[in-house]
Coordinates of C-alpha atoms in Angstrom, one line a residue:
Chain A
G1 CA 0.2 1.4 14.7
Q2 CA -2.2 4.0 13.2
Q3 CA -4.8 2.4 11.0
L4 CA -7.9 3.4 9.0
N5 CA -11.2 1.8 9.6
Q6 CA -12.4 0.5 6.3
S7 CA -15.9 -1.1 5.7
P8 CA -17.3 -3.4 4.7
Q9 CA -14.6 -6.1 5.0
S10 CA -16.2 -8.0 2.1
M11 CA -19.0 -7.7 -0.4
F12 CA -20.8 -10.2 -2.5
I13 CA -22.8 -8.6 -5.3
Q14 CA -24.4 -9.4 -8.6
E15 CA -22.8 -8.1 -11.8
G16 CA -24.3 -4.7 -12.7
E17 CA -24.9 -3.6 -9.1
D18 CA -23.4 -0.5 -7.6
V19 CA -20.8 -0.7 -4.8
S20 CA -20.0 1.6 -2.0
M21 CA -17.2 1.4 0.6
N22 CA -15.8 3.9 3.0
C23 CA -12.9 4.7 5.4
T24 CA -12.8 6.6 8.6
S25 CA -10.1 7.8 10.8
S26 CA -9.6 9.6 14.1
S27 CA -6.8 11.6 12.5
I28 CA -6.8 14.2 9.8
F29 CA -5.2 13.4 6.5
N30 CA -4.1 15.7 3.8
T31 CA -4.4 13.2 1.0
W32 CA -6.7 10.2 0.5
L33 CA -6.0 7.5 -2.0
W34 CA -7.9 4.5 -3.2
Y35 CA -6.0 1.4 -4.5
K36 CA -7.1 -1.9 -6.0
Q37 CA -5.0 -5.0 -5.5
D38 CA -5.4 -8.1 -7.7
P39 CA -4.0 -11.5 -6.5
G40 CA -0.2 -11.7 -6.7
E41 CA 0.1 -8.0 -7.6
G42 CA 0.9 -4.8 -5.9
P43 CA -1.8 -2.2 -5.2
V44 CA -2.7 -0.1 -8.2
L45 CA -3.8 3.5 -7.7
L46 CA -7.4 4.2 -8.7
I47 CA -8.1 7.7 -7.4
A48 CA -6.2 10.4 -5.5
L49 CA -7.9 13.1 -3.5
Y50 CA -6.1 16.2 -2.3
K51 CA -8.7 18.7 -1.1
A52 CA -11.3 18.4 1.6
G53 CA -14.7 18.0 0.0
E54 CA -13.2 17.0 -3.3
L55 CA -15.3 14.7 -5.5
T56 CA -13.4 12.9 -8.2
S57 CA -14.4 10.4 -10.9
N58 CA -12.4 7.9 -12.9
G59 CA -14.7 6.1 -15.3
R60 CA -17.3 4.1 -13.2
L61 CA -15.4 5.0 -10.0
T62 CA -16.2 8.0 -7.9
A63 CA -14.5 9.0 -4.6
Q64 CA -14.9 11.8 -2.2
F65 CA -12.6 13.4 0.4
G66 CA -14.6 14.1 3.5
I67 CA -15.0 17.7 4.6
T68 CA -13.6 16.9 8.0
R69 CA -10.6 15.3 6.3
K70 CA -11.2 12.2 8.5
D71 CA -13.1 10.1 6.0
S72 CA -13.5 9.1 2.3
F73 CA -15.8 6.9 0.3
L74 CA -15.4 5.0 -3.0
N75 CA -18.4 4.1 -5.2
I76 CA -18.3 1.8 -8.2
S77 CA -21.2 1.9 -10.6
A78 CA -22.5 -0.9 -12.7
S79 CA -20.0 -3.4 -11.5
I80 CA -18.4 -5.8 -14.0
P81 CA -16.4 -9.0 -13.4
S82 CA -13.0 -7.3 -13.7
D83 CA -13.9 -5.2 -10.7
V84 CA -13.2 -8.2 -8.5
G85 CA -10.3 -7.7 -6.1
I86 CA -9.4 -6.0 -2.9
Y87 CA -9.8 -2.3 -2.5
F88 CA -7.7 -0.3 0.0
C89 CA -8.1 3.2 1.2
A90 CA -4.9 5.0 2.3
G91 CA -4.3 8.3 3.9
S92 CA -1.2 10.5 3.9
Q93 CA -0.1 13.4 6.1
G94 CA 2.6 14.5 3.8
A95 CA 5.3 13.0 1.5
Q96 CA 5.7 10.3 4.0
K97 CA 4.2 6.9 4.9
L98 CA 0.7 5.9 3.9
V99 CA -1.7 4.5 6.5
F100 CA -3.9 1.8 5.0
G101 CA -7.3 0.4 5.7
Q102 CA -7.7 -3.3 6.1
G103 CA -9.3 -3.7 2.7
T104 CA -12.6 -4.5 1.2
R105 CA -12.8 -7.8 -0.7
L106 CA -15.2 -7.5 -3.6
T107 CA -16.7 -10.7 -5.2
I108 CA -19.1 -10.5 -8.1
N109 CA -21.5 -13.2 -9.2
P110 CA -22.1 -13.1 -12.9
Chain B
G1 CA 11.5 1.0 -16.6
A2 CA 8.0 2.4 -16.6
G3 CA 7.1 1.1 -13.1
V4 CA 8.5 0.0 -9.8
S5 CA 10.3 -3.3 -10.0
Q6 CA 11.2 -5.7 -7.3
S7 CA 13.3 -8.8 -7.0
P8 CA 13.1 -11.6 -6.4
S9 CA 9.4 -12.1 -6.9
N10 CA 9.4 -15.1 -4.6
K11 CA 11.8 -16.2 -1.9
V12 CA 11.7 -19.3 0.2
T13 CA 14.3 -19.5 3.0
E14 CA 15.0 -21.4 6.1
K15 CA 14.6 -19.9 9.6
G16 CA 17.7 -18.2 10.7
K17 CA 19.0 -17.3 7.3
D18 CA 19.5 -13.7 6.0
V19 CA 17.6 -12.4 3.0
E20 CA 17.9 -9.4 0.8
L21 CA 15.1 -7.9 -1.2
R22 CA 15.6 -5.3 -3.9
C23 CA 13.5 -2.4 -5.2
D24 CA 14.1 -0.3 -8.3
P25 CA 11.9 2.8 -8.1
I26 CA 10.4 4.8 -11.0
S27 CA 13.1 6.9 -12.6
G28 CA 13.1 10.4 -11.1
H29 CA 11.2 9.5 -7.9
T30 CA 13.1 10.7 -4.9
A31 CA 10.9 9.1 -2.3
L32 CA 10.9 5.3 -1.7
Y33 CA 8.9 3.3 0.8
W34 CA 8.8 -0.3 2.0
Y35 CA 5.7 -1.9 3.3
R36 CA 4.8 -5.4 4.6
Q37 CA 1.5 -7.2 3.9
S38 CA 0.6 -10.2 5.8
L39 CA -1.9 -12.7 4.4
G40 CA -5.3 -11.1 4.1
Q41 CA -4.2 -7.9 5.8
G42 CA -3.6 -4.3 4.8
L43 CA -0.2 -2.8 4.2
E44 CA 2.1 -2.0 7.2
F45 CA 4.6 0.8 6.8
L46 CA 8.3 -0.2 7.4
I47 CA 10.6 2.6 6.3
Y48 CA 10.7 5.7 4.1
F49 CA 13.6 7.2 2.1
Q50 CA 14.0 10.7 0.8
G51 CA 17.0 10.5 -1.4
N52 CA 19.5 8.3 0.3
S53 CA 18.5 9.2 3.9
A54 CA 15.7 7.5 5.9
P55 CA 13.9 10.1 7.9
D56 CA 11.3 7.6 9.1
K57 CA 12.3 4.1 10.2
S58 CA 9.5 3.8 12.7
G59 CA 7.9 0.8 11.1
L60 CA 10.8 -1.6 11.2
P61 CA 9.6 -4.3 13.5
S62 CA 13.0 -5.2 15.0
D63 CA 16.7 -4.7 14.7
R64 CA 16.9 -7.7 12.4
F65 CA 15.4 -5.5 9.7
S66 CA 17.5 -2.8 7.9
A67 CA 17.3 -1.0 4.6
E68 CA 19.6 1.1 2.6
R69 CA 19.4 3.2 -0.6
T70 CA 22.3 4.2 -2.7
G71 CA 22.6 6.7 -5.5
G72 CA 19.1 7.9 -4.8
S73 CA 17.7 5.0 -6.7
V74 CA 17.9 1.3 -5.8
S75 CA 17.0 0.2 -2.3
T76 CA 17.7 -3.1 -0.5
L77 CA 15.7 -4.4 2.5
T78 CA 17.7 -6.9 4.6
I79 CA 16.2 -9.3 7.1
Q80 CA 18.7 -11.0 9.3
R81 CA 18.1 -14.3 11.1
T82 CA 14.7 -14.7 9.5
Q83 CA 11.8 -16.0 11.6
Q84 CA 8.6 -17.7 10.5
E85 CA 6.6 -14.6 11.4
D86 CA 8.6 -12.6 8.8
S87 CA 6.7 -14.5 6.1
A88 CA 4.7 -11.9 4.2
V89 CA 4.7 -9.9 0.9
Y90 CA 7.1 -7.1 1.0
L91 CA 6.0 -4.2 -1.2
C92 CA 8.1 -1.2 -2.4
A93 CA 6.6 2.1 -3.6
S94 CA 8.0 5.3 -4.9
S95 CA 6.8 8.8 -5.4
L96 CA 8.0 12.2 -6.6
G97 CA 8.6 13.2 -3.0
L98 CA 7.2 16.7 -3.5
R99 CA 4.5 18.3 -1.4
G100 CA 1.3 17.9 -3.2
E101 CA 2.7 14.9 -5.2
E102 CA 2.5 12.3 -2.5
T103 CA 0.9 9.6 -4.7
Q104 CA 2.8 6.4 -4.3
Y105 CA 3.2 3.8 -7.0
F106 CA 3.7 0.2 -6.0
G107 CA 5.8 -2.6 -7.3
P108 CA 4.5 -6.2 -7.5
G109 CA 6.1 -7.3 -4.3
T110 CA 8.4 -10.0 -3.0
R111 CA 6.6 -13.0 -1.5
L112 CA 8.8 -14.3 1.4
L113 CA 8.2 -17.6 3.0
V114 CA 10.3 -18.6 6.0
L115 CA 10.2 -22.3 6.7

């Protein structure tokens, strides 16, 4: 089925470093969402983007909705241990199903 | 409750048995979604409900999978004659179901293991 291309698949960084991950698609999406999933839990919404070109921040997290509506990125500044987890991008074309990326697994060395 | 709840949290079953998974969406959310997540993978869409009707069942992998929603609230996902490849985490999400309010909120999932 339809899928988003998310990269990188995994990241190993030092505490305090900045992180950047992105998603691209061949299709246009009206909404881009970024989720974080901890082990044994469901995905938790981090940031929602509704307009092309929109740049939104949530604490140390910043995400942008690409102007072409076919891509998005997520940045995390000054990483801390609790940022460890799997980050997923997701796109929506309406009040319907979300299409997910394969996830970026973030590991932080203290 | 405040969030989406799912039960059971874990289910171990034998190949060939039927299983039922339950989802309680956030109160007032008219849209409900089922996804499947295999180990180390992203989420795969299964079915979407708006109210009690399912306008999009395109993600159900076979006719062994079915889902229903009653009273515009609780939903049940049923897998008949389970196979080992059905082992996965089944996640439910809900949203307000309004254009411009597509944000989906997820439950903790049901971990299904078919032996």
